[in-house]
Structures are given as structure tokens and as C-alpha cells.
Amino acid sequence: MLFHWRAPRRLITLALTAPITTLAAALAPSRRAPVKNLGNLMKQAQAMQQKMADAQARLEEMEVEGQSGGGMVKATLTGKGRLRRIAIDKSLCDPAEVDVLEDLILAAVNDAQTKAETAMQEAMASATAGLPLPPGMKLPF
């Protein structure tokens, strides 16, 4: 018979009446370690959410400028891609040259959008740094 003075009552009962496999299961280490990992994962996810919210707020305040025509047309966008301003040099305001002006505006906006997208990717990469994401996983931003 097994007996230990400081053993819990359940363990004493198991030692006296149960088969050895039940006793071994009672003495086995707890399997609660994944719960601790889940808790840590939840904390990391909450921290990442806060970092993402901060990054998105910075992107909304940030402005990027795209240019075309040697700086004759400038487009200013927010970090999230919203158009804020367009500046056109007065020398381009010729009614006969509307097609050229339209092309230059499109080029300036596209340049600014590319810069805004790059800034957004950098901000999101810094927000998710340290979080173990699978390779190639892109967040929906």
C-alpha cells in the first residue's frame, strides 16, 4: 500500500483502491501549459492591435507628395491614400494642352499613391514586429 501523510485525500484513495494507470494519470504533470501560452498570445494580440491603431493614426496624419513634369504638377495624399491637394504650375494652364495636363496629374497622383503605400507597409511592419506571423501572411491593410 502507498501512503503519504501530506498527500491529498484523492491521491490516498486512488493509491488504496485504483489500478496503477489511474494513479499514474493523477500524478502526471498538469497539461495547463498551453493555457499560459494562449494567455501570452492574447496579450501579444492586444499589444499588436494597439500598435496597429497607433500606426493607422500616424498614417492618417502623414502626408506624401508625388510629382510629375519636373515638379510642375504636385499631388499630396495622406498616408492612407486620400488626396489632399493638387498644385499645378500656371504655365501648364493652356486650353490647347489639356491632355498633357491630365497625364501629368495622373502621374503625380500615382507617384504619391506609391509613396503612401510604401509608408503604410513600413508602418504595419513595425507594428507587427515580434509577432510570429506565418511567412507570406499579409494583413488586410
PDB file of C-alpha atoms in Angstrom:
ATOM      1  CA  MET A   1       0.000   0.000   0.000  1.00  0.00           C
ATOM      2  CA  LEU A   2       1.128   3.553  -0.783  1.00  0.00           C
ATOM      3  CA  PHE A   3       0.636   6.180   1.819  1.00  0.00           C
ATOM      4  CA  HIS A   4       1.974   9.694   2.284  1.00  0.00           C
ATOM      5  CA  TRP A   5       0.959  11.959   5.132  1.00  0.00           C
ATOM      6  CA  ARG A   6       0.832  15.163   3.078  1.00  0.00           C
ATOM      7  CA  ALA A   7      -0.807  13.622   0.052  1.00  0.00           C
ATOM      8  CA  PRO A   8      -4.223  14.946  -0.950  1.00  0.00           C
ATOM      9  CA  ARG A   9      -7.162  12.794   0.045  1.00  0.00           C
ATOM     10  CA  ARG A  10      -7.946  11.921  -3.579  1.00  0.00           C
ATOM     11  CA  LEU A  11      -4.419  10.595  -4.101  1.00  0.00           C
ATOM     12  CA  ILE A  12      -4.610   8.440  -0.965  1.00  0.00           C
ATOM     13  CA  THR A  13      -7.923   6.991  -2.128  1.00  0.00           C
ATOM     14  CA  LEU A  14      -6.509   6.309  -5.589  1.00  0.00           C
ATOM     15  CA  ALA A  15      -3.422   4.640  -4.118  1.00  0.00           C
ATOM     16  CA  LEU A  16      -5.518   2.311  -1.989  1.00  0.00           C
ATOM     17  CA  THR A  17      -8.252   1.402  -4.483  1.00  0.00           C
ATOM     18  CA  ALA A  18      -7.377   2.255  -8.075  1.00  0.00           C
ATOM     19  CA  PRO A  19      -5.270   0.480 -10.681  1.00  0.00           C
ATOM     20  CA  ILE A  20      -1.753   1.770 -11.288  1.00  0.00           C
ATOM     21  CA  THR A  21      -2.692   3.547 -14.578  1.00  0.00           C
ATOM     22  CA  THR A  22      -5.184   5.780 -12.777  1.00  0.00           C
ATOM     23  CA  LEU A  23      -2.588   6.589 -10.151  1.00  0.00           C
ATOM     24  CA  ALA A  24      -0.049   7.447 -12.848  1.00  0.00           C
ATOM     25  CA  ALA A  25      -2.581   9.762 -14.514  1.00  0.00           C
ATOM     26  CA  ALA A  26      -3.215  11.510 -11.206  1.00  0.00           C
ATOM     27  CA  LEU A  27       0.497  12.026 -10.670  1.00  0.00           C
ATOM     28  CA  ALA A  28       1.184  13.167 -14.259  1.00  0.00           C
ATOM     29  CA  PRO A  29       2.187  16.803 -14.715  1.00  0.00           C
ATOM     30  CA  SER A  30      -0.603  19.219 -15.450  1.00  0.00           C
ATOM     31  CA  ARG A  31      -1.320  19.958 -19.092  1.00  0.00           C
ATOM     32  CA  ARG A  32      -2.127  23.591 -18.477  1.00  0.00           C
ATOM     33  CA  ALA A  33       0.981  24.959 -20.176  1.00  0.00           C
ATOM     34  CA  PRO A  34      -0.890  25.676 -23.442  1.00  0.00           C
ATOM     35  CA  VAL A  35      -3.297  27.888 -21.491  1.00  0.00           C
ATOM     36  CA  LYS A  36      -0.359  30.020 -20.381  1.00  0.00           C
ATOM     37  CA  ASN A  37       0.825  30.202 -23.997  1.00  0.00           C
ATOM     38  CA  LEU A  38      -2.687  31.162 -25.063  1.00  0.00           C
ATOM     39  CA  GLY A  39      -2.684  33.912 -22.450  1.00  0.00           C
ATOM     40  CA  ASN A  40       0.624  35.222 -23.759  1.00  0.00           C
ATOM     41  CA  LEU A  41      -0.671  35.021 -27.300  1.00  0.00           C
ATOM     42  CA  MET A  42      -3.747  37.048 -26.327  1.00  0.00           C
ATOM     43  CA  LYS A  43      -1.542  39.688 -24.694  1.00  0.00           C
ATOM     44  CA  GLN A  44       0.587  39.853 -27.848  1.00  0.00           C
ATOM     45  CA  ALA A  45      -2.541  40.184 -29.993  1.00  0.00           C
ATOM     46  CA  GLN A  46      -3.854  43.039 -27.830  1.00  0.00           C
ATOM     47  CA  ALA A  47      -0.491  44.795 -27.981  1.00  0.00           C
ATOM     48  CA  MET A  48      -0.433  44.344 -31.756  1.00  0.00           C
ATOM     49  CA  GLN A  49      -3.952  45.799 -32.044  1.00  0.00           C
ATOM     50  CA  GLN A  50      -2.830  48.877 -30.130  1.00  0.00           C
ATOM     51  CA  LYS A  51       0.283  49.239 -32.301  1.00  0.00           C
ATOM     52  CA  MET A  52      -1.856  48.884 -35.443  1.00  0.00           C
ATOM     53  CA  ALA A  53      -4.281  51.558 -34.232  1.00  0.00           C
ATOM     54  CA  ASP A  54      -1.351  53.881 -33.481  1.00  0.00           C
ATOM     55  CA  ALA A  55       0.204  53.190 -36.885  1.00  0.00           C
ATOM     56  CA  GLN A  56      -3.067  53.906 -38.671  1.00  0.00           C
ATOM     57  CA  ALA A  57      -3.478  57.173 -36.773  1.00  0.00           C
ATOM     58  CA  ARG A  58       0.059  58.191 -37.816  1.00  0.00           C
ATOM     59  CA  LEU A  59      -0.733  57.273 -41.421  1.00  0.00           C
ATOM     60  CA  GLU A  60      -3.839  59.467 -41.399  1.00  0.00           C
ATOM     61  CA  GLU A  61      -1.755  62.442 -40.216  1.00  0.00           C
ATOM     62  CA  MET A  62       1.186  61.768 -42.553  1.00  0.00           C
ATOM     63  CA  GLU A  63       1.313  63.431 -45.957  1.00  0.00           C
ATOM     64  CA  VAL A  64       3.230  62.231 -49.003  1.00  0.00           C
ATOM     65  CA  GLU A  65       3.801  64.210 -52.169  1.00  0.00           C
ATOM     66  CA  GLY A  66       4.092  62.898 -55.698  1.00  0.00           C
ATOM     67  CA  GLN A  67       5.404  64.938 -58.623  1.00  0.00           C
ATOM     68  CA  SER A  68       5.419  64.858 -62.370  1.00  0.00           C
ATOM     69  CA  GLY A  69       6.632  67.107 -65.143  1.00  0.00           C
ATOM     70  CA  GLY A  70       9.751  68.051 -63.220  1.00  0.00           C
ATOM     71  CA  GLY A  71       7.689  69.295 -60.257  1.00  0.00           C
ATOM     72  CA  MET A  72       5.193  71.260 -62.359  1.00  0.00           C
ATOM     73  CA  VAL A  73       2.326  69.097 -61.047  1.00  0.00           C
ATOM     74  CA  LYS A  74       2.289  68.001 -57.411  1.00  0.00           C
ATOM     75  CA  ALA A  75      -0.243  65.772 -55.662  1.00  0.00           C
ATOM     76  CA  THR A  76      -0.388  65.446 -51.869  1.00  0.00           C
ATOM     77  CA  LEU A  77      -2.015  62.396 -50.286  1.00  0.00           C
ATOM     78  CA  THR A  78      -2.442  61.171 -46.719  1.00  0.00           C
ATOM     79  CA  GLY A  79      -0.579  58.050 -45.682  1.00  0.00           C
ATOM     80  CA  LYS A  80      -3.834  56.154 -46.226  1.00  0.00           C
ATOM     81  CA  GLY A  81      -4.106  57.351 -49.829  1.00  0.00           C
ATOM     82  CA  ARG A  82      -6.668  60.177 -49.609  1.00  0.00           C
ATOM     83  CA  LEU A  83      -5.985  63.078 -51.955  1.00  0.00           C
ATOM     84  CA  ARG A  84      -5.473  66.335 -50.044  1.00  0.00           C
ATOM     85  CA  ARG A  85      -4.047  68.797 -52.577  1.00  0.00           C
ATOM     86  CA  ILE A  86      -3.082  69.223 -56.188  1.00  0.00           C
ATOM     87  CA  ALA A  87      -0.721  72.016 -57.218  1.00  0.00           C
ATOM     88  CA  ILE A  88      -0.389  72.882 -60.919  1.00  0.00           C
ATOM     89  CA  ASP A  89       2.160  75.313 -62.304  1.00  0.00           C
ATOM     90  CA  LYS A  90       0.410  78.188 -64.096  1.00  0.00           C
ATOM     91  CA  SER A  91       2.458  77.667 -67.233  1.00  0.00           C
ATOM     92  CA  LEU A  92       0.545  74.394 -67.812  1.00  0.00           C
ATOM     93  CA  CYS A  93      -2.853  76.117 -67.861  1.00  0.00           C
ATOM     94  CA  ASP A  94      -3.168  76.256 -71.646  1.00  0.00           C
ATOM     95  CA  PRO A  95      -6.552  75.114 -73.030  1.00  0.00           C
ATOM     96  CA  ALA A  96      -4.790  73.539 -76.004  1.00  0.00           C
ATOM     97  CA  GLU A  97      -2.623  71.391 -73.698  1.00  0.00           C
ATOM     98  CA  VAL A  98      -5.377  69.813 -71.561  1.00  0.00           C
ATOM     99  CA  ASP A  99      -4.319  66.249 -72.499  1.00  0.00           C
ATOM    100  CA  VAL A 100      -0.770  66.845 -71.282  1.00  0.00           C
ATOM    101  CA  LEU A 101      -2.065  68.372 -68.044  1.00  0.00           C
ATOM    102  CA  GLU A 102      -4.366  65.380 -67.421  1.00  0.00           C
ATOM    103  CA  ASP A 103      -1.485  62.957 -67.952  1.00  0.00           C
ATOM    104  CA  LEU A 104       0.752  64.907 -65.604  1.00  0.00           C
ATOM    105  CA  ILE A 105      -1.949  64.949 -62.901  1.00  0.00           C
ATOM    106  CA  LEU A 106      -2.406  61.197 -63.185  1.00  0.00           C
ATOM    107  CA  ALA A 107       1.336  60.615 -62.995  1.00  0.00           C
ATOM    108  CA  ALA A 108       1.669  62.836 -59.902  1.00  0.00           C
ATOM    109  CA  VAL A 109      -1.236  61.095 -58.125  1.00  0.00           C
ATOM    110  CA  ASN A 110       0.140  57.649 -58.979  1.00  0.00           C
ATOM    111  CA  ASP A 111       3.577  58.654 -57.683  1.00  0.00           C
ATOM    112  CA  ALA A 112       2.058  59.888 -54.419  1.00  0.00           C
ATOM    113  CA  GLN A 113      -0.017  56.688 -54.066  1.00  0.00           C
ATOM    114  CA  THR A 114       3.103  54.571 -54.470  1.00  0.00           C
ATOM    115  CA  LYS A 115       4.849  56.566 -51.746  1.00  0.00           C
ATOM    116  CA  ALA A 116       1.802  56.313 -49.455  1.00  0.00           C
ATOM    117  CA  GLU A 117       1.621  52.548 -49.965  1.00  0.00           C
ATOM    118  CA  THR A 118       5.305  52.169 -49.118  1.00  0.00           C
ATOM    119  CA  ALA A 119       4.865  54.259 -45.959  1.00  0.00           C
ATOM    120  CA  MET A 120       1.844  52.170 -44.946  1.00  0.00           C
ATOM    121  CA  GLN A 121       3.738  48.894 -45.418  1.00  0.00           C
ATOM    122  CA  GLU A 122       6.621  50.180 -43.306  1.00  0.00           C
ATOM    123  CA  ALA A 123       4.247  51.321 -40.543  1.00  0.00           C
ATOM    124  CA  MET A 124       2.432  47.977 -40.479  1.00  0.00           C
ATOM    125  CA  ALA A 125       5.718  46.055 -40.492  1.00  0.00           C
ATOM    126  CA  SER A 126       6.878  47.966 -37.426  1.00  0.00           C
ATOM    127  CA  ALA A 127       3.503  47.383 -35.734  1.00  0.00           C
ATOM    128  CA  THR A 128       3.670  43.618 -36.238  1.00  0.00           C
ATOM    129  CA  ALA A 129       7.370  43.262 -35.421  1.00  0.00           C
ATOM    130  CA  GLY A 130       7.933  40.439 -32.961  1.00  0.00           C
ATOM    131  CA  LEU A 131       4.618  38.727 -33.672  1.00  0.00           C
ATOM    132  CA  PRO A 132       5.190  35.257 -35.100  1.00  0.00           C
ATOM    133  CA  LEU A 133       3.236  35.502 -38.359  1.00  0.00           C
ATOM    134  CA  PRO A 134       3.487  32.752 -40.967  1.00  0.00           C
ATOM    135  CA  PRO A 135       5.739  33.568 -43.950  1.00  0.00           C
ATOM    136  CA  GLY A 136       3.913  35.431 -46.698  1.00  0.00           C
ATOM    137  CA  MET A 137       0.939  36.369 -44.493  1.00  0.00           C
ATOM    138  CA  LYS A 138      -0.261  39.833 -45.319  1.00  0.00           C
ATOM    139  CA  LEU A 139      -2.554  41.773 -43.056  1.00  0.00           C
ATOM    140  CA  PRO A 140      -5.662  43.258 -44.664  1.00  0.00           C
ATOM    141  CA  PHE A 141      -4.482  46.880 -44.647  1.00  0.00           C
TER     142      PHE A 141
END
